[in-house]
Amino acid sequence: MPTTVMPPDPRIFGRYEYVEQAVELLISATGAKIVILGAEGVGKTSVALKTVHDPRVVDRFGENRCWIPCEQATSSPLFVDLVAKSLNLPSSSSKDRLADIVTFLKNSKLLYLLLFDNFETPWGVKRRHWYADDVLRRLAKIPSVSFILTMRGNRYPSFYFMDWTEPRLQSLSQLDPDAAEEAFLNISPRFKGDSRLETLLQTLDGMPLAITLMAKLLGGGGTITDLLEKWESESIKLLDQGGGDDQWESESASTLDQRDGYDRNIIQVSIKLSIDSFSVKGNMDAIPLLGVLAMLPAGAAVARIPDLCPSLPDWRAALSLLRAAAVVYDSADGSRIQVLSPIQSYMTSHHPLESRLLEDLRESYYALSPPEKNEAHHPAFVNVAKKLADDEVNMEAVLINALRDVNANREAAIKASVSYSRYLYYTRLRTEVIKEAVDVARKIDSPQLADCIGSFGTILTRTNQSDSAKQLLEEFVKLFVNQGYPKSLAKYLVSITNIWMKQGEHERAISMLEECRGIMLGRGEIDTAAGCLWLMGECHLRRLKYDLARSAFEQARSEFSSVGDDHHVAHCLMSLGAMLTYEGGYVEAQYVLGEALSIFMKLGLPFDVGECMSKLAVTHNRQREYTLALAKLEEGLPIVMKTGLQSWIESYNADIGATRMMIELQVDNNDDDDDDDDEEAEV
């Protein structure tokens, strides 16, 4: 998940009346909706954070003040995950995450304040903003929710549904001369009384970011006179090149205004002078390290930097230099390092990574993807999930960058995308990466196209997009058959079988499985052939053909056993136990499920242990032995918690809740029966 720890209370200079007005709007109106507009580098985030940390705002909202760093929202689903993370909602593979958020906020009796920082990213940075529009529209209807937006530009976003709290805040202007001088001298006090300071501050035009960068630069040595000469030289170069880059052009001038060119040039020149100083100071790793960090929207864990850029031996000294120059900042807990948004944009445009550094960065993220056989039931998957949890934003940024780079090893990027999507299948149902991988695989005629399509279709089977899932999986089947039923792709047969069975195409599913099984047996691939037979048993079970299902499960179990695959032996037993439960053979079902459970526990597979415990509880529920069912579920809960799969944990807890409810109803019914007996006795 993205990282959303609230930054600390910043020190600001000037803007006190502006902050006071924002605070008054938040504490005097229920469900306040305010926007802080302004140019890049003018200090919108600092003003917003100062407002959120004001004691009166803290008194009103308490711990329910949430920071949402929207520059991490590189896709619509990630934007929603950011909101969920800021609210401390557990991770989930819910099909409608936004609905979960809305329900949580509506059911809460507490006031919430959401700070959407750098909202231009999901709203208007060369992207369609309909999804961000929908998120705010639904949140705005909840009376207990207030929010602040910080955005580049000077016009309010055109939400047709939004009643902004009046009076509206004006666009944030530059610092006045006194505040600008105070801000500069707070960093470089040795220039107090310097005759050229006023000239420098006039040149910086009261832009807080530029003031900070230049004060930090001079804090390391040099004179204002020398700096002004360099500034004039760089400004002339920038004018000769036609001005600074405008990477923030909106799709519509009515949604996000372009920044004033003069202020933009000030930011560009100040960044360039800061970055140029690194090489002057003799650290050749500083700019490359900054370039690596600029590629990561969610910043980087400091502990992972050696893995991200192994070819930069002097990275510690380089990082210290970047911190001293104020071009990066530490997260609230000090574990991550982040690049300021304007500097991120500048580095991407002016200092693209060398191919060696770029490949190192990509390889470090490819290595985070779960290996081929590490599905959710394997303990190794839990470790992978923990490592990926705070790096999903970066993972997706790196993968999409590689997929779109015609000079990259796109086959490696496709392979990593398929692996990453396997992780998402069990955690969060996002499809942007695998969709991009499918598109690229088609364009380059990749041999991994079938794998991509199978992965994409499999994720869609867990969403409400069943038609799209079937269309993709039908295409996969053609590729699978044309390629001669490769064993490596047989893993998608489960999804295909489920889709066809849901649509009543049982015979078609069984026919394909029989054909695939015959081919696998001919090759001597007993494990895959047994897997086909096991799926055929599931098809028979869905059709209530218990004799055929039992025969398939038992034979598949025998074949798995012959190749030493205890894991799938246990799965056959679990399927057989479920079938016996449907038939009403509860005692035999409990015995068979007990066998499966012992194997899963011996193998140390918490996901499967939890699933088996759940099926054992069903055998008790069917017999109205709710107390025994609850005991079995509660016994399995600590094991299920070890999986770290929140959707599975939520489902398991829901079963526990339902079973407790059945116990209460059973007690109530028994009390009613006792009352009836008493009445009869009185009569």
XYZ file of C-alpha atoms in Angstrom:
683
model
C 0.000 0.000 0.000
C 1.029 3.615 -0.413
C 2.571 5.398 2.561
C 0.467 8.160 4.173
C 2.039 9.155 7.506
C 1.095 12.751 8.345
C 4.162 15.046 8.015
C 5.111 17.128 11.072
C 3.989 20.688 11.755
C 6.131 22.903 9.475
C 7.553 26.292 10.262
C 6.158 28.968 7.976
C 7.011 32.607 7.363
C 4.204 35.041 6.712
C 0.873 33.592 5.568
C -0.449 33.792 9.148
C -3.678 35.501 8.106
C -4.126 32.946 5.332
C -3.734 30.053 7.767
C -6.113 31.762 10.210
C -8.770 32.046 7.512
C -8.378 28.382 6.560
C -8.617 27.320 10.204
C -11.776 29.366 10.726
C -13.412 27.738 7.719
C -12.639 24.271 9.071
C -13.787 24.809 12.649
C -16.889 26.909 11.915
C -18.516 24.738 9.242
C -19.496 21.079 9.305
C -18.227 19.275 6.242
C -16.008 22.173 5.116
C -14.564 21.930 1.586
C -11.621 24.263 0.885
C -8.951 24.542 -1.801
C -5.465 26.045 -1.538
C -4.362 27.099 -5.012
C -1.072 28.537 -6.211
C 1.987 28.155 -8.392
C 4.516 25.375 -8.098
C 6.896 25.986 -5.194
C 4.767 28.706 -3.584
C 4.282 26.730 -0.364
C 0.776 25.240 -0.646
C 1.669 22.051 1.205
C 3.339 23.917 4.085
C 0.314 26.172 4.528
C -2.064 23.208 4.413
C -0.017 21.272 6.978
C 0.201 24.326 9.238
C -3.587 24.551 9.074
C -4.081 20.868 9.841
C -1.718 21.044 12.837
C -3.377 24.136 14.319
C -4.489 23.332 17.910
C -8.088 24.313 17.147
C -8.210 21.941 14.193
C -6.593 19.221 16.298
C -9.244 19.755 18.991
C -12.014 19.394 16.428
C -10.752 16.405 14.441
C -8.290 14.732 16.810
C -6.418 11.828 15.246
C -8.800 11.779 12.300
C -6.731 14.259 10.302
C -5.519 12.329 7.273
C -2.821 13.244 4.758
C -3.241 11.914 1.217
C -0.103 12.550 -0.911
C -1.752 12.536 -4.318
C 1.525 12.567 -6.274
C 1.556 8.840 -5.473
C -1.818 8.399 -7.189
C -0.435 7.260 -10.538
C -3.674 5.394 -11.299
C -7.307 5.620 -10.240
C -7.230 2.483 -8.038
C -4.054 3.722 -6.333
C -5.834 6.999 -5.590
C -8.594 5.115 -3.766
C -6.030 2.961 -1.963
C -4.322 6.156 -0.779
C -7.563 7.356 0.776
C -8.140 3.955 2.415
C -4.588 3.873 3.756
C -4.874 7.367 5.213
C -8.012 6.241 7.078
C -6.088 3.227 8.440
C -8.493 0.862 6.752
C -6.999 -2.631 6.385
C -5.795 -3.680 2.945
C -8.454 -5.471 0.961
C -9.164 -7.079 -2.394
C -12.700 -5.696 -2.315
C -14.327 -5.245 -5.698
C -15.501 -1.729 -4.724
C -12.907 -0.171 -2.452
C -14.494 3.279 -2.695
C -17.807 1.874 -1.448
C -15.925 0.416 1.547
C -14.482 3.857 2.313
C -17.844 5.603 2.026
C -19.520 3.000 4.242
C -16.792 3.324 6.863
C -17.080 7.125 6.995
C -20.877 7.083 7.053
C -20.955 4.572 9.894
C -18.353 6.439 11.914
C -19.658 8.888 14.479
C -16.434 10.912 14.296
C -15.445 13.975 12.281
C -12.760 13.458 9.630
C -10.467 15.915 7.858
C -8.826 14.710 4.641
C -5.915 16.671 3.153
C -5.565 15.858 -0.563
C -2.072 17.211 -1.228
C -0.977 17.804 -4.857
C -4.461 16.938 -6.075
C -3.523 17.956 -9.619
C -1.966 14.509 -10.115
C -5.216 12.498 -10.129
C -7.245 15.467 -11.325
C -5.612 16.996 -14.350
C -2.036 16.037 -15.158
C -2.604 14.846 -18.713
C -5.099 12.314 -17.362
C -8.849 11.968 -17.367
C -10.125 13.268 -14.055
C -13.541 11.645 -13.963
C -12.496 9.127 -11.316
C -11.053 11.733 -8.949
C -14.242 13.712 -9.547
C -16.308 10.685 -8.506
C -14.263 10.080 -5.355
C -14.707 13.644 -4.111
C -18.380 13.716 -5.144
C -19.142 10.701 -2.975
C -17.056 11.921 -0.047
C -18.635 15.392 -0.228
C -22.051 13.902 0.502
C -20.898 12.719 3.944
C -21.596 15.538 6.448
C -18.903 14.411 8.893
C -16.114 14.679 6.301
C -14.202 17.901 5.648
C -11.348 18.174 3.203
C -8.603 20.430 1.936
C -7.248 20.265 -1.596
C -3.890 21.717 -2.608
C -3.576 22.235 -6.358
C -1.372 24.024 -8.852
C -3.148 26.807 -10.697
C -5.379 29.718 -9.761
C -8.871 28.477 -10.606
C -11.061 26.261 -8.503
C -11.601 22.808 -10.017
C -14.899 22.644 -11.890
C -16.812 20.113 -9.799
C -20.407 20.570 -10.857
C -21.598 19.042 -7.594
C -19.355 20.864 -5.127
C -20.405 23.725 -2.873
C -17.084 25.128 -1.748
C -17.112 26.613 1.729
C -17.421 30.398 1.622
C -15.612 32.690 1.632
C -13.280 30.886 -0.727
C -9.549 31.105 -0.138
C -7.635 33.194 -2.650
C -4.711 31.712 -4.554
C -1.596 31.609 -2.403
C 0.720 34.460 -3.355
C 4.466 34.851 -2.944
C 6.020 35.822 0.386
C 6.161 39.518 1.178
C 9.691 40.999 1.471
C 9.862 40.722 5.270
C 8.701 37.086 5.313
C 11.065 36.229 2.442
C 14.021 37.705 4.328
C 13.034 35.898 7.537
C 12.769 32.579 5.673
C 16.181 33.061 4.030
C 17.991 34.127 7.203
C 16.449 31.240 9.141
C 18.583 28.955 6.941
C 21.600 31.206 6.270
C 21.838 33.740 9.106
C 25.376 34.809 8.119
C 23.921 37.022 5.377
C 22.016 39.261 7.767
C 22.815 42.840 6.755
C 24.379 41.771 3.420
C 23.828 44.579 0.925
C 23.017 42.177 -1.901
C 20.416 40.129 0.007
C 17.549 42.405 -0.984
C 18.529 42.055 -4.644
C 18.654 38.278 -4.384
C 15.258 38.096 -2.686
C 13.755 40.334 -5.357
C 15.194 37.975 -7.968
C 13.611 34.994 -6.197
C 10.293 36.882 -6.197
C 9.165 35.549 -2.818
C 8.917 31.929 -3.999
C 9.487 29.791 -0.868
C 11.007 26.800 -2.652
C 13.504 28.976 -4.517
C 14.365 30.840 -1.310
C 14.962 27.576 0.547
C 17.122 26.088 -2.197
C 19.287 29.196 -2.596
C 19.647 29.703 1.154
C 20.742 26.079 1.507
C 23.157 26.526 -1.404
C 24.780 29.604 0.124
C 24.802 27.943 3.529
C 27.468 25.643 2.124
C 29.692 28.544 1.088
C 29.941 31.257 -1.545
C 28.675 34.802 -1.877
C 25.413 36.323 -2.987
C 27.278 38.206 -5.735
C 28.596 34.978 -7.244
C 25.160 33.386 -6.970
C 23.476 36.319 -8.739
C 25.976 36.044 -11.597
C 25.221 32.354 -11.992
C 21.505 33.086 -11.758
C 21.670 35.657 -14.549
C 23.631 33.259 -16.761
C 21.178 30.390 -16.247
C 18.176 32.692 -16.741
C 19.531 33.831 -20.106
C 20.066 30.210 -21.152
C 16.527 29.359 -20.137
C 15.105 32.269 -22.123
C 17.182 31.268 -25.152
C 15.657 27.783 -24.892
C 12.158 29.209 -24.910
C 11.418 29.103 -21.172
C 11.030 26.312 -18.711
C 9.310 23.015 -19.208
C 5.570 22.883 -18.793
C 4.880 19.317 -17.866
C 1.707 20.180 -16.056
C -0.450 21.228 -18.957
C -4.009 20.232 -18.289
C -6.341 18.629 -20.769
C -8.651 21.556 -20.145
C -7.716 25.113 -19.311
C -10.836 25.270 -17.159
C -9.620 22.509 -14.855
C -5.988 23.385 -14.176
C -4.337 26.662 -15.129
C -0.774 26.737 -16.357
C 1.689 28.302 -13.939
C 2.889 31.794 -14.484
C 5.966 31.549 -16.731
C 8.053 33.888 -14.670
C 7.535 31.984 -11.432
C 8.138 28.722 -13.237
C 11.468 29.954 -14.536
C 12.490 31.002 -11.027
C 11.857 27.457 -9.775
C 13.670 25.943 -12.750
C 16.782 28.078 -12.275
C 16.914 27.545 -8.514
C 16.672 23.777 -8.952
C 19.376 23.769 -11.622
C 21.786 25.795 -9.518
C 21.197 23.510 -6.528
C 21.798 20.376 -8.552
C 24.855 21.789 -10.322
C 26.431 22.444 -6.946
C 26.632 18.698 -6.239
C 29.287 18.117 -8.886
C 31.144 21.228 -7.747
C 31.309 19.696 -4.273
C 32.935 16.610 -5.701
C 30.255 13.989 -5.098
C 29.566 12.374 -8.450
C 26.900 10.054 -6.999
C 24.554 12.829 -5.842
C 22.846 13.613 -9.163
C 22.504 9.938 -10.178
C 21.043 9.109 -6.756
C 18.594 11.996 -7.043
C 17.633 10.692 -10.471
C 16.926 7.237 -9.060
C 14.825 8.652 -6.229
C 12.923 10.885 -8.667
C 11.729 7.753 -10.480
C 9.881 6.596 -7.348
C 6.601 8.433 -6.638
C 6.361 7.000 -3.115
C 9.987 7.693 -2.250
C 12.409 4.966 -1.225
C 13.079 3.107 1.977
C 16.547 4.204 3.049
C 17.428 0.587 3.809
C 16.729 -0.359 0.177
C 18.922 2.256 -1.472
C 21.924 -0.107 -1.848
C 19.655 -2.532 -3.739
C 18.179 0.215 -5.910
C 21.526 1.590 -7.066
C 24.356 -0.897 -6.408
C 26.680 0.993 -8.737
C 26.713 4.071 -6.474
C 29.219 3.188 -3.728
C 29.174 6.681 -2.202
C 25.387 6.824 -1.825
C 25.439 7.638 1.911
C 27.491 10.786 1.401
C 25.394 11.633 -1.640
C 22.193 11.302 0.371
C 23.568 13.573 3.083
C 24.336 16.155 0.411
C 20.811 15.912 -1.019
C 19.318 16.366 2.439
C 21.533 19.376 3.130
C 20.451 20.944 -0.159
C 16.747 20.416 0.771
C 15.960 18.693 -2.542
C 14.824 15.579 -0.653
C 13.092 15.132 2.668
C 12.616 12.330 5.183
C 9.269 10.755 6.023
C 7.806 11.432 9.462
C 9.234 8.195 10.850
C 12.605 8.650 9.109
C 12.420 5.347 7.255
C 11.867 6.727 3.752
C 13.358 9.470 1.619
C 11.231 11.487 -0.809
C 12.013 13.937 -3.609
C 10.118 17.218 -3.706
C 7.516 17.149 -6.454
C 8.893 20.061 -8.551
C 12.392 18.574 -8.368
C 11.022 15.188 -9.375
C 9.607 16.765 -12.527
C 12.828 18.637 -13.226
C 15.004 15.549 -12.866
C 12.775 13.489 -15.138
C 13.104 16.124 -17.861
C 16.688 17.259 -17.488
C 18.565 14.334 -15.967
C 17.164 11.063 -17.312
C 18.829 8.057 -15.728
C 21.750 6.405 -17.420
C 20.815 2.994 -18.817
C 22.968 1.192 -16.239
C 21.206 2.889 -13.297
C 17.814 2.411 -14.889
C 18.369 -1.312 -15.369
C 19.614 -1.682 -11.788
C 16.496 0.070 -10.531
C 14.208 -2.113 -12.630
C 15.950 -5.321 -11.660
C 15.635 -4.474 -7.969
C 11.864 -4.155 -8.369
C 11.509 -7.183 -10.623
C 13.136 -9.166 -7.820
C 10.325 -8.144 -5.448
C 7.679 -9.965 -7.493
C 6.580 -13.348 -6.125
C 8.296 -16.336 -7.776
C 6.269 -18.545 -10.108
C 5.197 -21.157 -7.550
C 4.691 -18.813 -4.597
C 0.909 -18.622 -4.483
C -0.890 -17.304 -1.415
C -0.760 -20.627 0.417
C 3.048 -20.633 0.512
C 4.812 -19.024 3.499
C 7.191 -17.334 1.066
C 4.251 -15.400 -0.372
C 3.638 -13.769 3.012
C 7.230 -12.482 3.021
C 6.853 -11.167 -0.519
C 3.596 -9.440 0.392
C 5.226 -7.710 3.370
C 8.056 -6.372 1.204
C 5.681 -5.162 -1.495
C 3.104 -3.600 0.818
C 4.817 -0.185 1.017
C 6.304 -0.300 -2.475
C 3.280 -0.983 -4.681
C 3.194 2.603 -5.979
C 6.852 2.431 -6.987
C 6.519 -1.085 -8.385
C 3.735 -0.006 -10.714
C 5.599 3.140 -11.761
C 8.752 1.156 -12.562
C 6.894 -1.590 -14.436
C 4.849 0.795 -16.564
C 7.940 2.891 -17.299
C 9.779 -0.226 -18.486
C 6.828 -1.503 -20.530
C 6.579 1.822 -22.380
C 10.329 2.185 -22.942
C 11.145 0.860 -26.426
C 14.798 0.542 -25.407
C 14.062 -1.583 -22.329
C 14.120 -5.353 -22.068
C 10.361 -5.506 -22.362
C 10.193 -9.280 -22.118
C 11.678 -8.999 -18.628
C 9.179 -6.247 -17.809
C 6.284 -8.406 -19.048
C 7.439 -11.350 -16.953
C 7.692 -9.172 -13.840
C 4.264 -7.672 -14.571
C 2.670 -11.124 -14.702
C 4.337 -12.061 -11.400
C 3.256 -8.810 -9.762
C -0.316 -9.340 -10.956
C -0.310 -12.721 -9.241
C 0.369 -10.813 -6.005
C -2.424 -8.338 -6.772
C -4.859 -11.211 -7.374
C -4.633 -12.084 -3.678
C -4.317 -8.573 -2.260
C -5.764 -5.712 -4.340
C -7.572 -6.155 -7.636
C -5.753 -3.514 -9.709
C -5.272 -4.182 -13.408
C -3.375 -1.175 -14.824
C -0.017 -2.959 -14.978
C -1.213 -6.236 -16.480
C -3.402 -4.379 -18.983
C -0.344 -2.420 -20.120
C 1.619 -5.680 -20.308
C -1.055 -7.258 -22.513
C -1.022 -4.242 -24.858
C 2.778 -4.313 -25.127
C 2.864 -8.104 -25.562
C 0.471 -7.764 -28.501
C 2.551 -5.002 -30.105
C 5.853 -6.857 -29.907
C 4.334 -10.292 -30.546
C 5.699 -11.549 -27.242
C 5.818 -15.288 -26.540
C 4.410 -14.343 -23.116
C 1.141 -13.017 -24.566
C -0.875 -16.045 -23.448
C 0.534 -15.722 -19.918
C -0.408 -12.023 -19.846
C -3.925 -12.657 -21.111
C -4.443 -15.531 -18.686
C -3.276 -13.376 -15.769
C -5.445 -10.426 -16.808
C -8.498 -12.626 -17.275
C -7.921 -14.361 -13.946
C -7.923 -11.047 -12.053
C -11.076 -9.946 -13.854
C -12.867 -13.125 -12.724
C -12.699 -11.709 -9.186
C -14.237 -8.388 -10.201
C -17.628 -7.596 -11.667
C -16.195 -7.658 -15.199
C -17.194 -11.235 -16.019
C -17.855 -10.493 -19.707
C -14.385 -9.005 -20.166
C -12.880 -11.898 -18.215
C -14.576 -14.475 -20.418
C -13.500 -12.679 -23.595
C -9.864 -12.678 -22.478
C -9.923 -16.266 -21.274
C -11.536 -17.432 -24.514
C -8.599 -15.841 -26.326
C -6.254 -17.547 -23.888
C -7.804 -20.959 -24.601
C -7.099 -20.558 -28.320
C -3.472 -19.666 -27.620
C -3.167 -22.477 -25.069
C -4.466 -25.061 -27.556
C -2.478 -23.680 -30.517
C 0.714 -23.807 -28.451
C 0.099 -27.469 -27.639
C -1.148 -27.183 -24.046
C 2.116 -25.945 -22.464
C 2.399 -26.994 -18.846
C 3.471 -23.519 -17.751
C 0.060 -22.125 -18.723
C -2.071 -24.872 -17.172
C -2.352 -22.767 -14.002
C -5.069 -20.714 -15.693
C -7.345 -23.716 -16.210
C -8.940 -23.038 -12.832
C -10.142 -19.599 -13.969
C -11.395 -20.898 -17.303
C -13.227 -23.774 -15.631
C -14.865 -21.410 -13.132
C -16.001 -19.008 -15.855
C -17.521 -21.777 -17.948
C -19.194 -23.429 -14.976
C -20.728 -20.106 -13.887
C -22.246 -19.812 -17.336
C -23.511 -23.392 -17.338
C -20.927 -24.683 -19.832
C -19.982 -27.702 -17.702
C -19.622 -30.126 -20.590
C -17.311 -27.758 -22.422
C -15.132 -27.407 -19.327
C -14.960 -31.154 -18.781
C -14.218 -31.785 -22.463
C -11.271 -29.376 -22.465
C -9.936 -30.789 -19.198
C -10.171 -34.341 -20.546
C -8.276 -33.370 -23.699
C -5.612 -31.519 -21.711
C -5.301 -34.442 -19.302
C -4.741 -36.880 -22.153
C -1.948 -34.758 -23.587
C -0.284 -34.336 -20.189
C -0.430 -38.080 -19.530
C 1.140 -38.699 -22.933
C 4.034 -36.438 -21.953
C 4.409 -38.095 -18.581
C 3.435 -34.882 -16.754
C 1.473 -36.684 -14.058
C 1.074 -33.711 -11.717
C -0.580 -31.512 -14.355
C -2.724 -34.420 -15.562
C -3.846 -34.998 -11.962
C -4.677 -31.307 -11.692
C -6.976 -31.597 -14.713
C -8.715 -34.569 -13.089
C -9.121 -32.665 -9.839
C -10.781 -29.789 -11.712
C -13.056 -32.281 -13.458
C -14.105 -33.461 -9.997
C -14.970 -29.857 -9.097
C -17.106 -29.648 -12.256
C -18.965 -32.835 -11.289
C -19.420 -31.490 -7.761
C -20.993 -28.282 -9.072
C -23.469 -30.443 -11.007
C -24.187 -32.540 -7.885
C -22.839 -35.683 -9.557
C -21.287 -36.956 -6.367
C -20.184 -40.404 -7.572
C -18.253 -38.919 -10.490
C -16.788 -36.232 -8.234
C -15.673 -38.779 -5.626
C -14.043 -40.960 -8.286
C -12.178 -37.976 -9.777
C -10.961 -36.682 -6.414
C -9.762 -40.088 -5.250
C -7.935 -40.865 -8.488
C -6.355 -37.403 -8.599
C -5.256 -37.886 -5.003
C -3.597 -41.160 -5.911
C -1.766 -39.600 -8.880
C -0.555 -36.632 -6.838
C 0.659 -39.067 -4.189
C 2.606 -41.047 -6.794
C 4.698 -37.980 -7.646
C 5.110 -36.922 -4.006
C 2.887 -33.824 -4.265
C 1.497 -33.824 -0.717
C 0.136 -30.319 -1.075
C -2.289 -31.294 -3.824
C -3.032 -34.600 -2.134
C -4.398 -32.516 0.732
C -6.400 -30.354 -1.673
C -8.033 -33.453 -3.149
C -8.916 -34.572 0.358
C -10.359 -31.128 1.126
C -12.497 -31.233 -2.026
C -13.644 -34.739 -1.117
C -14.527 -33.534 2.371
C -16.595 -30.690 0.928
C -18.437 -33.158 -1.304
C -19.197 -35.438 1.640
C -20.549 -32.430 3.530
C -22.951 -31.672 0.652
C -24.072 -35.286 0.735
C -24.692 -35.153 4.480
C -21.889 -37.569 5.368
C -20.612 -35.316 8.126
C -18.645 -37.893 10.137
C -16.730 -39.118 7.100
C -16.266 -35.518 5.933
C -14.712 -34.570 9.259
C -12.341 -37.522 9.069
C -11.230 -36.681 5.505
C -10.886 -32.967 6.263
C -8.877 -33.873 9.349
C -6.436 -35.778 7.124
C -6.109 -32.757 4.833
C -5.627 -30.450 7.804
C -2.782 -32.514 9.225
C -0.955 -32.389 5.869
C -1.405 -28.624 5.525
C -0.150 -28.074 9.062
C 2.841 -30.331 8.461
C 3.690 -28.342 5.315
C 3.251 -25.054 7.200
C 0.646 -23.543 4.853
C -1.478 -21.090 6.885
C -3.779 -20.152 3.991
C -4.785 -23.771 3.399
C -4.984 -24.544 7.104
C -7.482 -21.718 7.514
C -9.549 -22.859 4.542
C -9.642 -26.430 5.867
C -10.661 -25.210 9.337
C -13.479 -23.257 7.709
C -14.737 -26.370 5.899
C -14.611 -28.359 9.138
C -16.714 -25.660 10.782
C -19.291 -26.061 7.986
C -19.724 -29.733 8.888
C -20.716 -28.648 12.408
C -22.912 -25.796 11.211
C -24.852 -28.156 8.965
C -25.653 -30.212 12.078
C -26.516 -27.071 14.086
C -23.489 -27.676 16.272
C -22.710 -23.972 16.268
C -20.598 -23.991 19.423
C -18.308 -26.638 17.938
C -18.182 -24.698 14.647
C -17.221 -21.510 16.477
C -14.496 -23.319 18.403
C -13.033 -24.646 15.160
C -13.097 -21.211 13.511
C -11.536 -19.492 16.513
C -8.839 -22.155 16.600
C -7.973 -21.337 13.013
C -8.076 -17.526 13.297
C -4.483 -17.030 14.587
C -3.268 -19.195 11.705
C -5.308 -17.236 9.153
C -3.883 -13.987 10.556
C -0.401 -15.205 9.624
C -1.296 -15.087 5.921
C -1.446 -11.290 5.973
C -4.169 -11.500 3.299
C -6.707 -9.009 4.550
C -9.543 -10.102 2.254
C -9.220 -13.681 3.501
C -8.993 -12.511 7.124
C -12.117 -10.376 6.672
C -14.006 -13.290 5.146
C -12.916 -15.603 7.949
C -13.967 -13.100 10.616
C -17.324 -12.748 8.863
C -17.805 -16.528 9.230
C -17.021 -16.237 12.927
C -19.531 -13.413 13.307
C -22.241 -15.341 11.464
C -21.640 -18.421 13.624
C -21.883 -16.373 16.825
C -25.163 -14.971 15.572
C -26.474 -18.489 14.991
C -25.536 -19.399 18.586
C -27.479 -16.380 19.876
C -30.504 -17.300 17.768
C -30.275 -20.866 18.982
C -30.248 -19.668 22.607
C -33.221 -17.378 21.962
C -35.175 -20.206 20.349
C -34.412 -22.478 23.302
C -35.654 -19.766 25.681
C -38.872 -19.451 23.660
C -39.351 -23.224 23.819
C -38.873 -23.118 27.597
C -41.481 -20.348 27.874
C -43.924 -22.427 25.832
C -43.335 -25.408 28.121
C -44.019 -23.228 31.181
C -47.267 -21.957 29.671
C -48.399 -25.500 28.910
C -47.597 -26.532 32.484
C -49.679 -23.667 33.851
C -52.626 -24.651 31.634
